[in-house]
XYZ file of N, CA and C in Angstrom:
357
model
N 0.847 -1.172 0.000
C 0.000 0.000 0.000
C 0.896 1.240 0.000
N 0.913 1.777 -1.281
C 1.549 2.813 -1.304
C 1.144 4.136 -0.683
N 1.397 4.823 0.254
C 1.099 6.172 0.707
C 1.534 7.809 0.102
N 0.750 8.737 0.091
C 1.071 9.864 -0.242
C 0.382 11.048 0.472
N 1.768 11.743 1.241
C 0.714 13.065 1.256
C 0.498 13.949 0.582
N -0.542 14.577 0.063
C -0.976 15.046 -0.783
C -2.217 16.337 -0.265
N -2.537 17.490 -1.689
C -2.904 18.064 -1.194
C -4.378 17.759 -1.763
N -5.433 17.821 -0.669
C -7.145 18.018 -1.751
C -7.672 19.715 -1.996
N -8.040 19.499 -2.695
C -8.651 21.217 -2.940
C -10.493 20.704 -2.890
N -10.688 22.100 -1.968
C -12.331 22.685 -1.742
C -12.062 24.299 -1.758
N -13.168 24.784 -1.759
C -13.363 26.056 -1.743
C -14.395 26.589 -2.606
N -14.543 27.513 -3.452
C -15.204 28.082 -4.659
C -14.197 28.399 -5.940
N -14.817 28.262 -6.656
C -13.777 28.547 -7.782
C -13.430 29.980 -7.806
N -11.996 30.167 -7.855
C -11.307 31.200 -7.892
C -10.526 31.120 -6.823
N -10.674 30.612 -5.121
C -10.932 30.954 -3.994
C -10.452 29.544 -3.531
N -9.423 28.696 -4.078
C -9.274 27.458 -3.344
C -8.406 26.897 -1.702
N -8.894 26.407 -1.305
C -8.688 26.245 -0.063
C -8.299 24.529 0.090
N -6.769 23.858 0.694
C -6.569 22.645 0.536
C -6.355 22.315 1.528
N -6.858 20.644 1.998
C -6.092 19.942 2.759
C -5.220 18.984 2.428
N -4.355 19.194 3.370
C -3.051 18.522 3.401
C -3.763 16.942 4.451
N -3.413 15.868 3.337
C -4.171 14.796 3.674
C -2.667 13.716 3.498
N -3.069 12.342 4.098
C -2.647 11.279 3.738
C -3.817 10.269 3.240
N -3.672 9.757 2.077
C -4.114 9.165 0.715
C -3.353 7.646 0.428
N -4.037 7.366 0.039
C -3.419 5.969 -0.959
C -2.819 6.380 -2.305
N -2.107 5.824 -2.881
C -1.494 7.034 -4.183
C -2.400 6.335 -5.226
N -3.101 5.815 -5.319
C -4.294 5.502 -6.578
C -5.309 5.772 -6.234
N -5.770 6.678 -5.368
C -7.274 7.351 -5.345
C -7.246 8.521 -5.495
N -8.720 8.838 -5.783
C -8.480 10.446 -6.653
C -8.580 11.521 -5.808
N -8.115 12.719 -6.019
C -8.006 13.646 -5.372
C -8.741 13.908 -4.219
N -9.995 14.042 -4.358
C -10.427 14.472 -3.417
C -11.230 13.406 -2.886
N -10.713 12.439 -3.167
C -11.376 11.072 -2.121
C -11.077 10.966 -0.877
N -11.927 9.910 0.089
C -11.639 10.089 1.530
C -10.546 9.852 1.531
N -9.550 10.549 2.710
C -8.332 10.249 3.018
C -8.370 8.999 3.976
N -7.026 8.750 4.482
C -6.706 8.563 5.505
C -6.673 9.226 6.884
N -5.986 10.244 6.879
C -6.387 10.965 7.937
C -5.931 12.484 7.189
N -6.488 13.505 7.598
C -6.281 15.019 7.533
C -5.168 15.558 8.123
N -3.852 15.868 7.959
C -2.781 16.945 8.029
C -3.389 18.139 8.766
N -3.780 18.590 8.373
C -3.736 19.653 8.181
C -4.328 20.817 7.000
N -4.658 22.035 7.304
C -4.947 22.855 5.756
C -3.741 23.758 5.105
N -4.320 24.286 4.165
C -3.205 25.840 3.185
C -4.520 26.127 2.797
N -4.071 27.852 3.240
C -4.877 28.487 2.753
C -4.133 29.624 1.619
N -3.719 29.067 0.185
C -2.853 29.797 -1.003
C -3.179 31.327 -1.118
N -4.454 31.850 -0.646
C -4.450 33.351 -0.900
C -4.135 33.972 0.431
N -3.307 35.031 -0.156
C -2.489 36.013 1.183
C -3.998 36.263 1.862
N -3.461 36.851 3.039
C -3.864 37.246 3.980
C -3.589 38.619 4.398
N -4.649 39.634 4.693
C -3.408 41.109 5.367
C -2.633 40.630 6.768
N -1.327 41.269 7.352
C -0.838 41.121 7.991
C -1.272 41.541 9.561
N -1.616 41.257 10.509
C -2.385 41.815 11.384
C -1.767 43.164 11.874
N -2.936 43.985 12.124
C -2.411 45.823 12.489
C -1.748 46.377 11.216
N -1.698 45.427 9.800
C -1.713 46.424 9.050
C 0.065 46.478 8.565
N 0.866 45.628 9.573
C 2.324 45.771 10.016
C 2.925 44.453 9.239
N 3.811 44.697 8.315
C 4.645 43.405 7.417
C 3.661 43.141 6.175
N 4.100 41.533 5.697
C 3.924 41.399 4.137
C 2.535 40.975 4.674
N 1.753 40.176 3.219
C 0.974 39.274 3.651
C 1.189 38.234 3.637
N 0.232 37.188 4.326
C 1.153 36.068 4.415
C -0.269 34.594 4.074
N 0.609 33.607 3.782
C -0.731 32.342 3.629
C -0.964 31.370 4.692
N -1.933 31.673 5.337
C -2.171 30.573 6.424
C -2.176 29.024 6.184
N -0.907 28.068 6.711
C -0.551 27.040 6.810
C -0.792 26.511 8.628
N -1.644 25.476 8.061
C -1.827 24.689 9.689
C -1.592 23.674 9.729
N -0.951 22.919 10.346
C -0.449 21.621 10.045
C -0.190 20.563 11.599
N -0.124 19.666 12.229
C 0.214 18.763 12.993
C 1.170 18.081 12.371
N 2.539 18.663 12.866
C 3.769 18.511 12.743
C 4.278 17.209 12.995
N 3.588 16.718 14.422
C 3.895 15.136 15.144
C 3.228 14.211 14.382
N 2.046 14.660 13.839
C 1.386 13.173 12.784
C 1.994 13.557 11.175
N 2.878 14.351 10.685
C 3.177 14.270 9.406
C 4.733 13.947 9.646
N 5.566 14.080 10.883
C 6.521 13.493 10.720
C 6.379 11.770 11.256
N 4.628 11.423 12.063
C 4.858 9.719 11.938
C 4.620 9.032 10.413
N 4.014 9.923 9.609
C 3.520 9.338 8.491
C 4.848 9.674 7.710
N 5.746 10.892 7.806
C 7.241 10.673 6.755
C 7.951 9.892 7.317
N 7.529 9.178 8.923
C 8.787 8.097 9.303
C 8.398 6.438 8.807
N 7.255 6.226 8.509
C 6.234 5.293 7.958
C 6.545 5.128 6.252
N 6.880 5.952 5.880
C 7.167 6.017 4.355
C 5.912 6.506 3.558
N 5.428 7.402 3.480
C 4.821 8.067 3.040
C 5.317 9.017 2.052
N 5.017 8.958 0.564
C 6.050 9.934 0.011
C 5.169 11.145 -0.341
N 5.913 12.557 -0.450
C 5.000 13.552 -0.516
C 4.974 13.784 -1.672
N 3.807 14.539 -2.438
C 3.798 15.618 -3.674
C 5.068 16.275 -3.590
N 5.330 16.815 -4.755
C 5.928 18.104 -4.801
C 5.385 19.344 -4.457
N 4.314 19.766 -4.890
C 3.540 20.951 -3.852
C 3.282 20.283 -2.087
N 3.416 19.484 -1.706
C 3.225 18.804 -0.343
C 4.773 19.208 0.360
N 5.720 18.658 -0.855
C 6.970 18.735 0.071
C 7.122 20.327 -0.084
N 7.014 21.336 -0.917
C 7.011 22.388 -1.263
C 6.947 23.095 0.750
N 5.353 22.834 0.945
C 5.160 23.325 2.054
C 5.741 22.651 3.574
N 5.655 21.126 3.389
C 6.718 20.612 4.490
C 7.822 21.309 4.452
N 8.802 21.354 3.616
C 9.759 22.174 3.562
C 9.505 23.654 4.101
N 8.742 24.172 3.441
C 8.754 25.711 4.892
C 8.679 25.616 5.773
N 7.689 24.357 6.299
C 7.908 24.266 7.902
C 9.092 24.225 8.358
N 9.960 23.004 8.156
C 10.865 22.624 8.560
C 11.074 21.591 8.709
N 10.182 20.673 7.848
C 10.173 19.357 8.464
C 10.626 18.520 7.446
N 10.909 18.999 5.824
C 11.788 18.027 4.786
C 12.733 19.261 4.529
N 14.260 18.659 3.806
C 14.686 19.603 2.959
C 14.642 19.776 2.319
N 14.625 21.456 1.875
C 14.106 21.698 0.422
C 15.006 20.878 -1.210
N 13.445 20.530 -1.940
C 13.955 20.050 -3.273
C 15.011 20.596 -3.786
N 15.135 21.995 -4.524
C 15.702 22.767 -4.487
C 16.563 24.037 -3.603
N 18.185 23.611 -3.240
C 18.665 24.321 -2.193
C 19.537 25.930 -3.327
N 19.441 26.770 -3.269
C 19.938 27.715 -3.971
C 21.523 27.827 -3.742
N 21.820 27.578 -2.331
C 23.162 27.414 -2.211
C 23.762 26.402 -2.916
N 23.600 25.016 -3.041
C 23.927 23.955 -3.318
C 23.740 24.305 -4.432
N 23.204 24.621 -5.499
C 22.895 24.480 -6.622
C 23.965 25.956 -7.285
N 24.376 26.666 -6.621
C 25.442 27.881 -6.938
C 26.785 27.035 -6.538
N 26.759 26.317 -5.858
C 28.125 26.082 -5.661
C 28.286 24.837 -7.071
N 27.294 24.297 -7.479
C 27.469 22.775 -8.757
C 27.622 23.486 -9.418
N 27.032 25.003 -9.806
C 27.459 25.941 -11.001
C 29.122 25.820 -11.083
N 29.356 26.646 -10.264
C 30.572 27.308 -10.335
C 32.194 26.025 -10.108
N 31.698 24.452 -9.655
C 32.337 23.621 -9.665
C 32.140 23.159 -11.297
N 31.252 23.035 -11.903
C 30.749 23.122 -13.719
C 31.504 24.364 -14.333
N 31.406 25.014 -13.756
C 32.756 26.408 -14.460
C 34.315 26.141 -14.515
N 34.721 25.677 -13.045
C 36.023 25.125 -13.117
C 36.110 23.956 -13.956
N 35.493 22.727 -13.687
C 35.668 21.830 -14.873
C 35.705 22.329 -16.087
N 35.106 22.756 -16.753
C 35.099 23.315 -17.862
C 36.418 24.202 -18.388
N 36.666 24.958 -17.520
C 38.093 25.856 -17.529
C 38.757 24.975 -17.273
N 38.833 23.793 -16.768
C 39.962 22.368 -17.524
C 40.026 22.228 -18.750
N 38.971 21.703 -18.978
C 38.936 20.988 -20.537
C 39.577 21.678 -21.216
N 38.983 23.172 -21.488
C 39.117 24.141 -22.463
C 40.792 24.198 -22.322
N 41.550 24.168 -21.277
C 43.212 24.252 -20.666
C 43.410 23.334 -21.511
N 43.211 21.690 -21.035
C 43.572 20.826 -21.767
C 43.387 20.290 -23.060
N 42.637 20.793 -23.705
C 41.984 20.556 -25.329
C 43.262 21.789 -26.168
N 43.214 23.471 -25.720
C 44.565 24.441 -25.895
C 45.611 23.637 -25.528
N 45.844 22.828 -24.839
C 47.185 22.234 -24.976
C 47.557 20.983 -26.359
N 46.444 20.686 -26.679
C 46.967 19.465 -27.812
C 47.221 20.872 -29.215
């Protein structure tokens, strides 16, 4: 039984509102889960008093989505997207890590090009 957390969408159209569920990975979206995560709510919010950005309300039970990632549960990519802000996967994409493979791809390269000018 393969597991996934995943996100379901309700709301009104325009206006969607998701829960962050655990699923079987062959049932459809918005079929009964397993159990409910948690919600995302994707449209900002004003900042209270008016003070900072806006922001998207994420609610989540941290202790039942890290028993279900210790269980093997694999997430979406929009799932891990938001685990990852929490803090609870690392991000897919690290910007550091991915500047430093650049610039190690630059030096290699400024080999070749050395050693190819040498024949």
């Amino acid at each position: 039984m393969v597991l996934k957390i995943r996100l379901a969408r309700f709301g009104k159209r325009n206006e969607p509102f998701y829960n962050i569920v655990v699923a079987q990975a062959r049932t459809a979206r918005n079929s009964k889960p397993l159990e409910v995560l948690g919600t995302y709510d994707p449209i900002p919010k004003p900042a209270p008093l008016g003070e900072g950005k806006p922001f998207k309300d994420i609610r989540l039970d941290s202790a039942r989505a890290k028993y279900w990632l210790g269980v093997g549960a694999q997430p979406s990519d929009p799932a891990r997207r938001l685990l990852s802000m929490i803090g609870l996967l690392e991000p897919k994409y690290n910007v550091q890590k991915m500047q430093q493979r650049a610039l190690k791809l630059e030096a290699q390269s400024e080999k070749t090009r050395a050693v190819e000018g040498e024949r």
